[in-house]
PDB file of C-alpha atoms in Angstrom:
ATOM      1  CA  MET E   1      27.652  20.716   0.663  1.00 90.00           C
ATOM      2  CA  GLN E   2      31.505  22.194   1.060  1.00 91.00           C
ATOM      3  CA  HIS E   3      33.701  19.206   1.547  1.00 94.00           C
ATOM      4  CA  PHE E   4      37.430  19.396   1.826  1.00 95.00           C
ATOM      5  CA  THR E   5      40.925  17.597   2.314  1.00 95.00           C
ATOM      6  CA  ILE E   6      41.838  20.938   4.841  1.00 94.00           C
ATOM      7  CA  ALA E   7      45.256  19.648   5.825  1.00 93.00           C
ATOM      8  CA  THR E   8      46.500  19.077   2.383  1.00 95.00           C
ATOM      9  CA  VAL E   9      44.138  22.063   1.037  1.00 96.00           C
ATOM     10  CA  ALA E  10      45.855  24.282   3.372  1.00 96.00           C
ATOM     11  CA  GLU E  11      49.453  23.064   2.918  1.00 95.00           C
ATOM     12  CA  GLN E  12      48.925  23.901  -0.797  1.00 96.00           C
ATOM     13  CA  SER E  13      48.099  27.409  -0.624  1.00 95.00           C
ATOM     14  CA  PRO E  14      50.591  29.678  -0.876  1.00 94.00           C
ATOM     15  CA  ASP E  15      48.297  32.691  -0.002  1.00 97.00           C
ATOM     16  CA  PHE E  16      48.325  34.647   3.302  1.00 97.00           C
ATOM     17  CA  ARG E  17      44.755  34.317   3.497  1.00 97.00           C
ATOM     18  CA  ARG E  18      42.246  32.249   1.621  1.00 98.00           C
ATOM     19  CA  VAL E  19      37.865  32.163   2.818  1.00 98.00           C
ATOM     20  CA  LEU E  20      37.606  28.763   1.364  1.00 97.00           C
ATOM     21  CA  TRP E  21      33.546  28.905   2.181  1.00 97.00           C
ATOM     22  CA  THR E  22      31.502  31.421   4.263  1.00 97.00           C
ATOM     23  CA  GLY E  23      28.596  30.493   6.088  1.00 96.00           C
ATOM     24  CA  GLU E  24      25.605  33.080   7.739  1.00 95.00           C
ATOM     25  CA  HIS E  25      26.942  32.137  10.862  1.00 96.00           C
ATOM     26  CA  SER E  26      30.714  31.112  10.102  1.00 97.00           C
ATOM     27  CA  GLN E  27      33.522  31.362   8.058  1.00 98.00           C
ATOM     28  CA  LEU E  28      36.146  28.777   7.207  1.00 98.00           C
ATOM     29  CA  VAL E  29      39.996  30.624   6.170  1.00 98.00           C
ATOM     30  CA  ILE E  30      42.910  28.737   5.451  1.00 98.00           C
ATOM     31  CA  MET E  31      46.542  30.565   6.059  1.00 98.00           C
ATOM     32  CA  THR E  32      50.615  30.622   5.146  1.00 98.00           C
ATOM     33  CA  ILE E  33      52.451  32.515   7.435  1.00 98.00           C
ATOM     34  CA  PRO E  34      55.902  33.198   5.821  1.00 97.00           C
ATOM     35  CA  PRO E  35      59.477  32.439   8.382  1.00 98.00           C
ATOM     36  CA  GLY E  36      59.223  35.416  10.102  1.00 97.00           C
ATOM     37  CA  GLY E  37      56.216  36.443   9.771  1.00 97.00           C
ATOM     38  CA  GLU E  38      52.829  36.924  12.092  1.00 97.00           C
ATOM     39  CA  ILE E  39      48.741  37.779  11.760  1.00 97.00           C
ATOM     40  CA  GLY E  40      49.660  40.908  13.410  1.00 95.00           C
ATOM     41  CA  GLU E  41      48.117  42.128  16.593  1.00 96.00           C
ATOM     42  CA  GLU E  42      44.254  41.958  16.483  1.00 96.00           C
ATOM     43  CA  VAL E  43      41.081  42.406  18.290  1.00 97.00           C
ATOM     44  CA  HIS E  44      37.950  41.215  17.019  1.00 96.00           C
ATOM     45  CA  GLU E  45      34.913  42.480  19.005  1.00 96.00           C
ATOM     46  CA  ASP E  46      32.452  40.564  18.338  1.00 96.00           C
ATOM     47  CA  ILE E  47      33.936  37.192  16.882  1.00 97.00           C
ATOM     48  CA  ASP E  48      34.756  34.174  18.196  1.00 98.00           C
ATOM     49  CA  GLN E  49      37.689  32.578  16.292  1.00 98.00           C
ATOM     50  CA  ILE E  50      39.470  28.260  16.297  1.00 98.00           C
ATOM     51  CA  LEU E  51      42.643  28.234  14.855  1.00 98.00           C
ATOM     52  CA  THR E  52      44.322  24.541  13.994  1.00 98.00           C
ATOM     53  CA  PHE E  53      47.697  23.828  12.944  1.00 98.00           C
ATOM     54  CA  VAL E  54      48.545  21.362  10.655  1.00 98.00           C
ATOM     55  CA  SER E  55      52.618  22.424   9.619  1.00 98.00           C
ATOM     56  CA  GLY E  56      55.028  24.719  10.900  1.00 98.00           C
ATOM     57  CA  VAL E  57      55.765  26.260  13.941  1.00 98.00           C
ATOM     58  CA  GLY E  58      55.234  29.417  16.170  1.00 98.00           C
ATOM     59  CA  GLU E  59      53.979  31.137  18.815  1.00 98.00           C
ATOM     60  CA  ALA E  60      50.372  32.485  19.981  1.00 98.00           C
ATOM     61  CA  LEU E  61      49.862  35.149  22.288  1.00 98.00           C
ATOM     62  CA  VAL E  62      46.051  35.310  23.284  1.00 98.00           C
ATOM     63  CA  ALA E  63      45.611  37.833  25.893  1.00 97.00           C
ATOM     64  CA  GLY E  64      48.999  38.379  27.549  1.00 96.00           C
ATOM     65  CA  GLU E  65      49.875  35.011  28.004  1.00 97.00           C
ATOM     66  CA  ARG E  66      52.190  33.102  25.213  1.00 98.00           C
ATOM     67  CA  GLN E  67      52.878  29.726  24.044  1.00 98.00           C
ATOM     68  CA  ALA E  68      54.503  27.500  21.511  1.00 98.00           C
ATOM     69  CA  VAL E  69      52.189  25.401  18.211  1.00 98.00           C
ATOM     70  CA  ALA E  70      52.325  22.717  15.872  1.00 98.00           C
ATOM     71  CA  ALA E  71      51.347  20.594  13.774  1.00 97.00           C
ATOM     72  CA  GLY E  72      48.086  19.185  15.690  1.00 97.00           C
ATOM     73  CA  ASP E  73      47.603  22.166  17.456  1.00 98.00           C
ATOM     74  CA  LEU E  74      44.011  24.311  18.171  1.00 98.00           C
ATOM     75  CA  VAL E  75      43.701  27.866  20.156  1.00 98.00           C
ATOM     76  CA  ALA E  76      40.092  29.340  20.545  1.00 98.00           C
ATOM     77  CA  VAL E  77      40.304  32.874  20.972  1.00 98.00           C
ATOM     78  CA  PRO E  78      36.910  34.677  22.376  1.00 98.00           C
ATOM     79  CA  ALA E  79      36.016  37.683  21.153  1.00 98.00           C
ATOM     80  CA  GLY E  80      37.352  40.603  22.518  1.00 98.00           C
ATOM     81  CA  THR E  81      40.702  38.832  23.494  1.00 98.00           C
ATOM     82  CA  LYS E  82      44.248  40.358  21.666  1.00 98.00           C
ATOM     83  CA  HIS E  83      45.622  37.751  19.950  1.00 98.00           C
ATOM     84  CA  ASN E  84      48.837  37.632  17.319  1.00 98.00           C
ATOM     85  CA  PHE E  85      50.544  34.473  16.028  1.00 98.00           C
ATOM     86  CA  VAL E  86      54.310  34.538  14.805  1.00 98.00           C
ATOM     87  CA  ASN E  87      55.599  32.203  12.645  1.00 98.00           C
ATOM     88  CA  THR E  88      59.354  31.118  14.479  1.00 98.00           C
ATOM     89  CA  GLY E  89      60.148  28.649  12.196  1.00 98.00           C
ATOM     90  CA  PRO E  90      62.391  28.223   9.157  1.00 98.00           C
ATOM     91  CA  ASN E  91      59.332  26.556   7.367  1.00 97.00           C
ATOM     92  CA  PRO E  92      55.856  28.229   6.016  1.00 98.00           C
ATOM     93  CA  LEU E  93      53.289  28.306   9.425  1.00 98.00           C
ATOM     94  CA  VAL E  94      50.080  27.044   7.907  1.00 98.00           C
ATOM     95  CA  LEU E  95      47.100  26.926   9.695  1.00 98.00           C
ATOM     96  CA  TYR E  96      42.723  27.021   8.899  1.00 98.00           C
ATOM     97  CA  THR E  97      40.970  29.223  11.346  1.00 98.00           C
ATOM     98  CA  VAL E  98      37.120  29.245  11.794  1.00 98.00           C
ATOM     99  CA  TYR E  99      35.201  32.495  12.637  1.00 98.00           C
ATOM    100  CA  GLY E 100      31.858  32.729  13.902  1.00 97.00           C
ATOM    101  CA  PRO E 101      30.392  35.013  12.408  1.00 97.00           C
ATOM    102  CA  PRO E 102      32.075  36.027   9.023  1.00 97.00           C
ATOM    103  CA  GLU E 103      35.252  38.072   9.504  1.00 96.00           C
ATOM    104  CA  HIS E 104      36.407  38.611   5.374  1.00 96.00           C
ATOM    105  CA  ALA E 105      35.353  39.147   2.382  1.00 96.00           C
ATOM    106  CA  ASP E 106      33.774  36.279   0.647  1.00 96.00           C
ATOM    107  CA  GLY E 107      35.764  34.360  -1.578  1.00 96.00           C
ATOM    108  CA  ALA E 108      39.339  36.952  -0.538  1.00 96.00           C
ATOM    109  CA  VAL E 109      42.495  35.590  -1.566  1.00 97.00           C
ATOM    110  CA  HIS E 110      45.533  38.104  -0.097  1.00 97.00           C
ATOM    111  CA  HIS E 111      48.588  37.005  -1.584  1.00 97.00           C
ATOM    112  CA  THR E 112      50.682  38.746   1.174  1.00 96.00           C
ATOM    113  CA  LYS E 113      49.871  40.246   4.716  1.00 94.00           C
ATOM    114  CA  GLU E 114      50.509  43.401   3.047  1.00 95.00           C
ATOM    115  CA  GLU E 115      48.144  43.229   0.482  1.00 95.00           C
ATOM    116  CA  ALA E 116      45.213  42.102   3.646  1.00 95.00           C
ATOM    117  CA  ASP E 117      46.242  44.960   5.350  1.00 94.00           C
ATOM    118  CA  ALA E 118      45.548  46.932   2.710  1.00 96.00           C
ATOM    119  CA  ALA E 119      42.323  45.069   1.840  1.00 95.00           C
ATOM    120  CA  GLU E 120      41.390  45.514   4.962  1.00 92.00           C
ATOM    121  CA  ALA E 121      42.303  49.224   5.632  1.00 93.00           C
ATOM    122  CA  SER E 122      40.515  50.252   2.166  1.00 95.00           C
ATOM    123  CA  GLY E 123      37.082  48.590   2.919  1.00 92.00           C
ATOM    124  CA  ARG E 124      37.353  46.098   0.852  1.00 93.00           C
ATOM    125  CA  ASP E 125      37.636  43.148   3.258  1.00 94.00           C
ATOM    126  CA  GLU E 126      34.182  43.607   5.012  1.00 93.00           C
ATOM    127  CA  PRO E 127      31.943  40.473   5.964  1.00 91.00           C
ATOM    128  CA  PRO E 128      29.477  39.590   4.472  1.00 88.00           C
ATOM    129  CA  THR E 129      25.941  41.145   5.531  1.00 80.00           C
ATOM    130  CA  SER E 130      23.164  39.179   5.959  1.00 58.00           C
TER     131      SER E 130
END
């Protein structure tokens, strides 16, 4: 069993992205988006994603729609849907997300968005294969 006090764990992480747990069918990841930062527009063709916001404020852009997000909000992004999340506040936008199936390498830690983008581009951030 893995147990997390998820809001506390997420709040304490300074990393842009940290994979906490990877299972066969899903993956738990925490993210910290700095002020003025963003996840970056993307589409996960075969992966559903659920994002829950722990602190900060931002904007969800999903399938061409915009919605303000804050602590306690949850956004579901179906597979194949274009999306981005932008920090619009003065403090970090902290969240945890569940991918189904996994999207990132098990145990991956990316300190910055640039580091995350480089790992994805080089193929070092591939999810495990079953």
